[in-house]
mmCIF file of C-alpha atoms in Angstrom:
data_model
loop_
_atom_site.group_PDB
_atom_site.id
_atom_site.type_symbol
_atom_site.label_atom_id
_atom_site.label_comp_id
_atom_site.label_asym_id
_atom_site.label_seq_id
_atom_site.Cartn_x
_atom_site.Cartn_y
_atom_site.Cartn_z
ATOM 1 C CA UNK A 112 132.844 97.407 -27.570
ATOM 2 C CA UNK A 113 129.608 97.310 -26.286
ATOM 3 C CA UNK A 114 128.236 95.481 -22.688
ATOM 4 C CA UNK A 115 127.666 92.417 -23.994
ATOM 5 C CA UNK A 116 130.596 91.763 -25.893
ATOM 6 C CA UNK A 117 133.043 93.114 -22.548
ATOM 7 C CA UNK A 118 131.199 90.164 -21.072
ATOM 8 C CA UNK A 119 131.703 87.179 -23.469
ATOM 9 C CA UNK A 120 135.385 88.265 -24.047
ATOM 10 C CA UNK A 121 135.345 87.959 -20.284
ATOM 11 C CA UNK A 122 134.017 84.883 -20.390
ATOM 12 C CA UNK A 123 136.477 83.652 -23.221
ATOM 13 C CA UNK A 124 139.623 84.823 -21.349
ATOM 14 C CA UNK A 125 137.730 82.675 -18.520
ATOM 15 C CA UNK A 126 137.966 80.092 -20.227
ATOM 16 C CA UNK A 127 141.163 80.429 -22.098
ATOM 17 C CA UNK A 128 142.931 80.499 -18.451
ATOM 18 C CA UNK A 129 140.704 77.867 -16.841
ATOM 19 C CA UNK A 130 142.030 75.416 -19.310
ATOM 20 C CA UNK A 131 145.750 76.291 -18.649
ATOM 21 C CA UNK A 132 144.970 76.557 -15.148
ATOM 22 C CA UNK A 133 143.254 73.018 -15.211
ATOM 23 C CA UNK A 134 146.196 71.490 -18.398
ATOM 24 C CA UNK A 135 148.580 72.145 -15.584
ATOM 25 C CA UNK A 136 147.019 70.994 -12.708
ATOM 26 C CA UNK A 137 146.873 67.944 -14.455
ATOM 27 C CA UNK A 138 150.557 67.907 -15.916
ATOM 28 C CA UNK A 139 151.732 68.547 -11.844
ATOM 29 C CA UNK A 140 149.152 65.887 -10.539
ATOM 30 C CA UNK A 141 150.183 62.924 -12.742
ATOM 31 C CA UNK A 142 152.778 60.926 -13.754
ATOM 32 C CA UNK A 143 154.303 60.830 -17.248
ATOM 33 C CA UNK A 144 153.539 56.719 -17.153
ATOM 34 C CA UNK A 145 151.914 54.674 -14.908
ATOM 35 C CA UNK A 146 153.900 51.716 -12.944
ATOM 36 C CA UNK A 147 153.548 48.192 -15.500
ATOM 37 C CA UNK A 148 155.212 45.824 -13.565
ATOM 38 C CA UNK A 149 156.205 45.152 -9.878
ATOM 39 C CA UNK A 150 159.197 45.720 -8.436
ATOM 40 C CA UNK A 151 162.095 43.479 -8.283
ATOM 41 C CA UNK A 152 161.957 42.295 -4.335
ATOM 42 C CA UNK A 153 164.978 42.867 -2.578
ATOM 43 C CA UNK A 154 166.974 39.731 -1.187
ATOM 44 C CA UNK A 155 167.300 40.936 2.565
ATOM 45 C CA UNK A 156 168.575 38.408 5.192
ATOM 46 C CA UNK A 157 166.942 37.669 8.037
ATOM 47 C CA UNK A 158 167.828 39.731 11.462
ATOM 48 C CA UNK A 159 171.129 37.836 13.118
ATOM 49 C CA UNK A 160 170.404 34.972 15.441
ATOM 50 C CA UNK A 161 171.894 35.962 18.031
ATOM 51 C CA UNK A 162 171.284 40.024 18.387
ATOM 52 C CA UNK A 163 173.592 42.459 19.050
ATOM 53 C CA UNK A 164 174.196 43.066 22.911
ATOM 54 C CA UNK A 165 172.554 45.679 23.726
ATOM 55 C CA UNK A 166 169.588 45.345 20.913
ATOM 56 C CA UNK A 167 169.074 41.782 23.088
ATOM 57 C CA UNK A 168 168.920 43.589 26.538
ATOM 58 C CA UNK A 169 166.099 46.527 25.278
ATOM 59 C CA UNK A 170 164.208 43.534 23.736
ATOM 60 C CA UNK A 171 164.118 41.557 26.260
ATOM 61 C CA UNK A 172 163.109 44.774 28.953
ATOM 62 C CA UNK A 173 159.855 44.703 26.584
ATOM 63 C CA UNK A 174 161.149 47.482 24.437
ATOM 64 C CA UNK A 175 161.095 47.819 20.457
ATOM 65 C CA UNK A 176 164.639 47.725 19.643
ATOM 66 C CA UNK A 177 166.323 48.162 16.477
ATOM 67 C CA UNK A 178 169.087 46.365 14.251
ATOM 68 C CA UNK A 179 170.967 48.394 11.179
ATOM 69 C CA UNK A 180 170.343 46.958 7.570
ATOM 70 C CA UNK A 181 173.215 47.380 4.939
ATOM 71 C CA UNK A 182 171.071 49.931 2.511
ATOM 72 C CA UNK A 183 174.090 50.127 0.274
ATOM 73 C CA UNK A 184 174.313 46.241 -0.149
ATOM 74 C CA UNK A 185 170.469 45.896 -0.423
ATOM 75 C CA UNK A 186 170.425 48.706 -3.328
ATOM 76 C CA UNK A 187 173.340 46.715 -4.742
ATOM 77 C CA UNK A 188 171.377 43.574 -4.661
ATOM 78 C CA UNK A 189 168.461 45.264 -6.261
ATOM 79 C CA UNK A 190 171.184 46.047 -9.310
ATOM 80 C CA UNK A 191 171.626 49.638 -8.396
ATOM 81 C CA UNK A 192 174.930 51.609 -9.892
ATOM 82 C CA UNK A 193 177.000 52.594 -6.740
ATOM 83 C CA UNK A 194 175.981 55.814 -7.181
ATOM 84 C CA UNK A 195 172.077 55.126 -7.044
ATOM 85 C CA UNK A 196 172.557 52.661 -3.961
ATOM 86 C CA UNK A 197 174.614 55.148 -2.267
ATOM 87 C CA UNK A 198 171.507 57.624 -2.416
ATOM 88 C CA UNK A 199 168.976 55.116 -0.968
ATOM 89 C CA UNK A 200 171.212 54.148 1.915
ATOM 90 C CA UNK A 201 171.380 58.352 2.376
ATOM 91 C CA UNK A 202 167.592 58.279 1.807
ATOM 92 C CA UNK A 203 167.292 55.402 4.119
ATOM 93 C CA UNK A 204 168.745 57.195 7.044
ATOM 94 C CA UNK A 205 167.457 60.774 6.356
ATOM 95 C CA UNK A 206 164.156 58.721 6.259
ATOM 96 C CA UNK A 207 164.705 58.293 10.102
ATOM 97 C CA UNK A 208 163.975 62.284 10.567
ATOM 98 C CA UNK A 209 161.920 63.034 7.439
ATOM 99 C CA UNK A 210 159.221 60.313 7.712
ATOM 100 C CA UNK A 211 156.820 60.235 10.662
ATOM 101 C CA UNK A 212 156.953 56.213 12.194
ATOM 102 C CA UNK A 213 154.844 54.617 14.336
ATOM 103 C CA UNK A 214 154.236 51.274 15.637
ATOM 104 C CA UNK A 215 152.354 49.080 17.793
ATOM 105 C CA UNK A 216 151.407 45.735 18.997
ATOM 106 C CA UNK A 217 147.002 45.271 18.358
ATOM 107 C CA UNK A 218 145.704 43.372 15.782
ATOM 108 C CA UNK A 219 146.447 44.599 12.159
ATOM 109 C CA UNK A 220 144.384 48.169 11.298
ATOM 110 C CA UNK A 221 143.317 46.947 7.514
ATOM 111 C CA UNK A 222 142.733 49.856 6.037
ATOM 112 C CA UNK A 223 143.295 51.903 8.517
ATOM 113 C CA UNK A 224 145.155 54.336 6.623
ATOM 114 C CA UNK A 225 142.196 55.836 4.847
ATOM 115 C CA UNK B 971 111.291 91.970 -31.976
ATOM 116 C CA UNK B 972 114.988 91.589 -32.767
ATOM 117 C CA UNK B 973 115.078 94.630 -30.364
ATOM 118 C CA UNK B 974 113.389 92.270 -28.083
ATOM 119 C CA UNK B 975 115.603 89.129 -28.124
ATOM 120 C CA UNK B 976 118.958 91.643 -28.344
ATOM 121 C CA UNK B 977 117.261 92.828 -25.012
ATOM 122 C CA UNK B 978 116.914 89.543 -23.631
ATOM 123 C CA UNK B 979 120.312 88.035 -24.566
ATOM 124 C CA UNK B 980 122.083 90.979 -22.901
ATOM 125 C CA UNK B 981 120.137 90.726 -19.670
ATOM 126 C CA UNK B 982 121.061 86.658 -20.264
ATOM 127 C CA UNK B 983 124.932 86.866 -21.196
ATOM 128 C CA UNK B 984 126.410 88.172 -17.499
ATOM 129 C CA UNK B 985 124.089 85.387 -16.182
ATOM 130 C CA UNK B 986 125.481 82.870 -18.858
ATOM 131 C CA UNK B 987 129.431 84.241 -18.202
ATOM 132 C CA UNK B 988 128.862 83.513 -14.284
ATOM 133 C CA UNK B 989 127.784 80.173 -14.830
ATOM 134 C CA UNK B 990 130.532 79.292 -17.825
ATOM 135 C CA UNK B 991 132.718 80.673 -14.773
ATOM 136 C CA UNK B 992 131.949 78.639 -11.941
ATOM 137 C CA UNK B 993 131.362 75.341 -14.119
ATOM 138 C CA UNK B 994 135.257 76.100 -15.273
ATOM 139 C CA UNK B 995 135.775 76.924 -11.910
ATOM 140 C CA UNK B 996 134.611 73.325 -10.709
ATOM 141 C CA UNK B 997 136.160 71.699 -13.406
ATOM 142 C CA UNK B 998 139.801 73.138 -12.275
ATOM 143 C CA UNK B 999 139.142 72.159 -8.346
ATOM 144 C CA UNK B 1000 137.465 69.079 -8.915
ATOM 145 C CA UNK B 1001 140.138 67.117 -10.553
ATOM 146 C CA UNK B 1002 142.833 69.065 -8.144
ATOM 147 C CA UNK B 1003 141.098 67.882 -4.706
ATOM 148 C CA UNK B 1004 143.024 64.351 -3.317
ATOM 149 C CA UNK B 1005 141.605 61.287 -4.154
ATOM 150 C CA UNK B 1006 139.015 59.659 -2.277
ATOM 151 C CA UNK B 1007 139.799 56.890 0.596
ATOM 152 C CA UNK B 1008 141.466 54.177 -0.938
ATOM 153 C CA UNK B 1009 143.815 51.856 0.472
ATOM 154 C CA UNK B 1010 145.984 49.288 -1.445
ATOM 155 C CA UNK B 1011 147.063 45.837 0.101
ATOM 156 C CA UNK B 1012 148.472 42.269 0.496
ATOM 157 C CA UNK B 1013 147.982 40.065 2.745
ATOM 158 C CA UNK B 1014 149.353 36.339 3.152
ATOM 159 C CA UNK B 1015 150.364 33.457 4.807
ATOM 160 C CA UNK B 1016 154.455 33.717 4.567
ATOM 161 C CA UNK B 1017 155.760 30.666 6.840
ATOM 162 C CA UNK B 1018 154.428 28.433 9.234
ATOM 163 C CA UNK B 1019 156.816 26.522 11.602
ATOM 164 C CA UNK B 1020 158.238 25.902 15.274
ATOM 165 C CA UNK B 1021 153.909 25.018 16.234
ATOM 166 C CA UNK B 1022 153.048 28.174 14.648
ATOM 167 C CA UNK B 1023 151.626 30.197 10.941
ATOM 168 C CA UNK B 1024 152.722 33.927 10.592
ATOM 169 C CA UNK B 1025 150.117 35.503 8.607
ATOM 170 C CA UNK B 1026 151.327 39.016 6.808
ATOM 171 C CA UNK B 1027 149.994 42.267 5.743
ATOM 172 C CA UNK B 1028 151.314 45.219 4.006
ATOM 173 C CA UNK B 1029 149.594 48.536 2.573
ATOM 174 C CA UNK B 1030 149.867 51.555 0.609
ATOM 175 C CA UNK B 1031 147.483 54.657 0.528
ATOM 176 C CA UNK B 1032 147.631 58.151 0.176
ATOM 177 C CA UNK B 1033 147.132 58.809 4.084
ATOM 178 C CA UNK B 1034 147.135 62.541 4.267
ATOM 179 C CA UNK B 1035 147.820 62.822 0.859
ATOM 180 C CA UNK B 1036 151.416 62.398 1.111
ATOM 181 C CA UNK B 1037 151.707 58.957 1.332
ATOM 182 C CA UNK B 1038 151.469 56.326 3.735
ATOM 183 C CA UNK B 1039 152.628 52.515 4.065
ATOM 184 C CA UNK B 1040 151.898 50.080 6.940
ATOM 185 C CA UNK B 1041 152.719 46.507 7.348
ATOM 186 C CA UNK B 1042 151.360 44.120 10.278
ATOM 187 C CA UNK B 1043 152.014 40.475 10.878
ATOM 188 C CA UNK B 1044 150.250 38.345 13.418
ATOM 189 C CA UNK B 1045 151.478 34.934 14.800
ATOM 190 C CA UNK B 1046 148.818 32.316 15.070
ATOM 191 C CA UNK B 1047 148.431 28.689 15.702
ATOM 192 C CA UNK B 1048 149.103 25.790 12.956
ATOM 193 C CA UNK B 1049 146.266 25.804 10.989
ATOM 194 C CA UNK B 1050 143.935 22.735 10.625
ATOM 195 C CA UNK B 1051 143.740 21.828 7.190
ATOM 196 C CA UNK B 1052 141.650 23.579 5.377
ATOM 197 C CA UNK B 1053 142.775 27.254 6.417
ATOM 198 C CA UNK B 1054 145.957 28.779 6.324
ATOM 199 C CA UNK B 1055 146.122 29.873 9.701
ATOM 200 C CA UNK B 1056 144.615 28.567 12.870
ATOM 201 C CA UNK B 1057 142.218 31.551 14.774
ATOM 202 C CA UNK B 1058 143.583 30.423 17.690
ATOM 203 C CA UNK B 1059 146.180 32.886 19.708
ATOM 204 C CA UNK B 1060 148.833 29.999 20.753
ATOM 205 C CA UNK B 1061 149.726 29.746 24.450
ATOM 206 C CA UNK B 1062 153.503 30.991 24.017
ATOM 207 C CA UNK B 1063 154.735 34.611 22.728
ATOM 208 C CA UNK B 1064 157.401 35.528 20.065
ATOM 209 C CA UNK B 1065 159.556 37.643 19.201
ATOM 210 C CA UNK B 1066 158.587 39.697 16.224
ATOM 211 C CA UNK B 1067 161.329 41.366 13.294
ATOM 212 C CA UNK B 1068 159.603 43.854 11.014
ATOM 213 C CA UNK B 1069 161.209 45.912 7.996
ATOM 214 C CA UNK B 1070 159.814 47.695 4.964
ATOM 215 C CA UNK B 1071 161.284 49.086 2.175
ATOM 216 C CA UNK B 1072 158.795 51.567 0.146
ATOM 217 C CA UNK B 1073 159.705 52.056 -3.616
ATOM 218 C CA UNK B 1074 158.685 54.692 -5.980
ATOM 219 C CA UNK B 1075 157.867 55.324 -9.744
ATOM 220 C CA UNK B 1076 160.703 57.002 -11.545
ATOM 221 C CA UNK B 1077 160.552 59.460 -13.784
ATOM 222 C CA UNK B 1078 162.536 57.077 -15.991
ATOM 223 C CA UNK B 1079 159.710 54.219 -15.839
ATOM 224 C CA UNK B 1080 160.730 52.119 -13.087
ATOM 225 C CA UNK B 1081 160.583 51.261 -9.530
ATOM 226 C CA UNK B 1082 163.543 52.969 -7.769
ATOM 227 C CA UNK B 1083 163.845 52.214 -4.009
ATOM 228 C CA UNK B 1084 162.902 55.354 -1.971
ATOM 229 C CA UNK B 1085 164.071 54.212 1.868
ATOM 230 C CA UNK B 1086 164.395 51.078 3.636
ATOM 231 C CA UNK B 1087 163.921 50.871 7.467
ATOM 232 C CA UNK B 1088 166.021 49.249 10.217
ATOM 233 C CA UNK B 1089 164.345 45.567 11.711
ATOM 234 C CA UNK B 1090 162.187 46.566 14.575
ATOM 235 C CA UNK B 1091 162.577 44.081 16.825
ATOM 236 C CA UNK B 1092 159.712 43.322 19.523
ATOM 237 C CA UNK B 1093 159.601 40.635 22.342
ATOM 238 C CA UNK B 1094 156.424 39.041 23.121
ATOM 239 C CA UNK B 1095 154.266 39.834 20.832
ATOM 240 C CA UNK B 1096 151.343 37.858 18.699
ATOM 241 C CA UNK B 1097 150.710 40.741 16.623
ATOM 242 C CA UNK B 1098 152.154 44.168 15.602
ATOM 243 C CA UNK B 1099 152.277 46.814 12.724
ATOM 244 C CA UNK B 1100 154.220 49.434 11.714
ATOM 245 C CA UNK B 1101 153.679 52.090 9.600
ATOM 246 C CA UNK B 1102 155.229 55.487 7.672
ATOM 247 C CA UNK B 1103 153.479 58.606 6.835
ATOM 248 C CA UNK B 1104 154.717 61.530 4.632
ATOM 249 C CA UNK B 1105 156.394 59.198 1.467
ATOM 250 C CA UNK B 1106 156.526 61.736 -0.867
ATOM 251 C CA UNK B 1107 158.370 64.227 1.292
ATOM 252 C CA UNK B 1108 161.317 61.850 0.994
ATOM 253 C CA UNK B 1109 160.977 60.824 -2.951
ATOM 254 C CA UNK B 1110 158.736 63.307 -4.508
ATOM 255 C CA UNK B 1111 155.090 63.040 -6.364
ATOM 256 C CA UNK B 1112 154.028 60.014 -7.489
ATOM 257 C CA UNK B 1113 153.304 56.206 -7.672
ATOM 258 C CA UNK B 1114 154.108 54.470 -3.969
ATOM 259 C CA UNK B 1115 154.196 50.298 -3.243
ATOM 260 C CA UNK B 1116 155.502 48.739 0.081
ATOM 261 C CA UNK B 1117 157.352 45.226 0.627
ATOM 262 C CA UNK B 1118 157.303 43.979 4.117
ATOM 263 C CA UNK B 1119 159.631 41.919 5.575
ATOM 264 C CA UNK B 1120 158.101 40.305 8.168
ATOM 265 C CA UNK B 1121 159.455 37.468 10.852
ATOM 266 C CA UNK B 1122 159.000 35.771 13.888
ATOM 267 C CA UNK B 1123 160.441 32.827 16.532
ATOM 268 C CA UNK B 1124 159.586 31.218 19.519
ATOM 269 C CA UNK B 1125 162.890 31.586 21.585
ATOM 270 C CA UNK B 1126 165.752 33.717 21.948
ATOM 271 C CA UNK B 1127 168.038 31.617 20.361
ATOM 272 C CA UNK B 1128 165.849 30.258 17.706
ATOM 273 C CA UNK B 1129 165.775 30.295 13.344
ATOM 274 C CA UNK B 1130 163.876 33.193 12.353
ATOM 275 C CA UNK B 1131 161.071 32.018 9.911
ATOM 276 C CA UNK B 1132 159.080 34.589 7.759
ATOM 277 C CA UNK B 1133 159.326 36.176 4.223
ATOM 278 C CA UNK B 1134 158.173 39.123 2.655
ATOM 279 C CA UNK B 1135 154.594 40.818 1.964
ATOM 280 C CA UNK B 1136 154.006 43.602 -1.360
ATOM 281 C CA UNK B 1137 151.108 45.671 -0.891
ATOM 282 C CA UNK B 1138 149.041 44.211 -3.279
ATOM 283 C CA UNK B 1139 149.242 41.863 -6.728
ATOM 284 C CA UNK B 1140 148.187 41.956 -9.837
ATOM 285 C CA UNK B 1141 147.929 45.159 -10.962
ATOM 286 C CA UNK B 1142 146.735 46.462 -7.631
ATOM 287 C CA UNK B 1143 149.577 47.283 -5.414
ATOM 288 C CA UNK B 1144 150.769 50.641 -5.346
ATOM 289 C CA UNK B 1145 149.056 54.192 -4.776
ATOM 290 C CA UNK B 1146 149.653 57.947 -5.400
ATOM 291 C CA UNK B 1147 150.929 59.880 -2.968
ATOM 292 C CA UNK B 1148 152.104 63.759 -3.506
ATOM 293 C CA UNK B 1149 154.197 66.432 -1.340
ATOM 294 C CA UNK B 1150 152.240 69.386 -1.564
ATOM 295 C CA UNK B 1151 151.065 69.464 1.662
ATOM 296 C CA UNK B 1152 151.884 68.611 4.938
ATOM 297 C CA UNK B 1153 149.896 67.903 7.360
ATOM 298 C CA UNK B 1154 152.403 67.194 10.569
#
């Protein structure tokens, strides 16, 4: 095997590996399907009139304050098997550590997410 | 001459193999860099009433590429009639009740419910957002939308008027998010 032909089997196993390299890069990156319709909107009520307590106190000392949603109901409502509701309630309230909130009170960033 | 061109090609071939190399090389980071900016989002009037309009936004992007969702609201004045909300910042303040719940593709083919927040509830206020970063640490790789839930009142005691907000219509309301990375 001379120089030359070292170099374009070089080139061919290149090539051979780019395109599993790329093939799975783009089996990992994307989805199976894409989404074709929108989601069925959950029925939530709205917060009580009359809030809790101690929820009323913090809002009214100018603080965000917080009221508990039934996640289990809601995933029930959205015709989730107890099973499947169950998780999103669990995911709901891991969600509280794993996902980074923030809030605040000026006009509406559009777009402001990148 | 065929001495001559034999010659040439082999001085040619290592410069040929480099560039077949890179070009491949570009072809496998290209398509596995994050997509560009792009945000997703809905925006809408969702109740007027007790002298006021609540106009409502919600949004999905990629953020940092691992998702992120953010809906807003704003209470304005009645509108006059030909807009849907007045530009004018009424005199009083409200109380503000925002919750979103942010759904995901399934591997199955259908929106699944990834987590749901608690109402955030905010005295006087006119307008506010809230938002969520790092969606696909909680539900994986893959296609994101947001519904906001978004409502307001004028007292204490009072109805609480509002509705929700999706992140888009059509078929423009959702975005890709991944957990690769993290950024946080």
């Amino acid at each position: 095997m001379n120089k030359t032909t070292r170099k374009i089997a070089a080139a061919a196993a290149a090539v051979v590996i780019s395109l599993v390299a790329w093939a799975n890069l783009a089996g990992a990156s994307k989805p199976p399907t894409k989404p074709d319709r929108a989601p069925k909107h959950a029925s939530i009520p709205a917060p009580p009139v009359n809030l809790p307590a101690a929820a009323a106190e913090k809002a009214a000392a100018g603080e965000a304050t917080t009221v508990e949603t039934d996640w289990y109901a809601v995933g029930k409502s959205l015709g989730l098997s107890d099973k499947e509701a169950q998780k999103f309630a669990d995911r709901s309230a891991d969600a509280k550590t794993k996902v980074k909130e923030t809030h605040g009170d000026s006009a509406p960033p559009k777009g402001g997410a990148g | 001459m065929r001495t001559l061109l034999a010659r040439r090609a082999q001085r040619r071939a290592p410069i040929r193999a480099r560039w077949l190399i890179i070009v491949l090389a570009m072809g496998v980071l290209v398509p596995a860099t994050p997509a560009s900016a792009h945000v997703v989002y809905g925006e809408s009037v969702v109740a007027q009433g007790q002298g006021a309009c609540e106009y409502a936004y919600s949004e999905i992007s990629h953020g940092d590429g691992s998702g992120y969702a953010q809906i807003a609201m704003q209470t304005r004045s009645l509108s006059p009639s030909w807009l849907p909300c007045g530009a004018r910042d009424p005199n009083w303040v409200f109380q503000h009740a925002m919750l979103g719940i942010i759904y995901f593709w399934s591997s199955a083919g259908q929106w699944e419910p990834c987590f749901g927040s608690e109402w955030m509830i905010q005295n006087d206020k006119q307008s506010s957002w809230r938002s969520w970063s790092g969606l696909a640490w909680q539900c994986g790789t893959g296609w994101y939308t947001t519904d906001g839930y978004l409502y307001f009142r004028t007292g204490s005691n009072a109805e609480w008027l509002g509705g929700y907000q999706p992140s888009g219509h059509g078929d423009v309301y959702y975005h890709w998010a991944n957990g690769f990375t993290r950024t946080y």
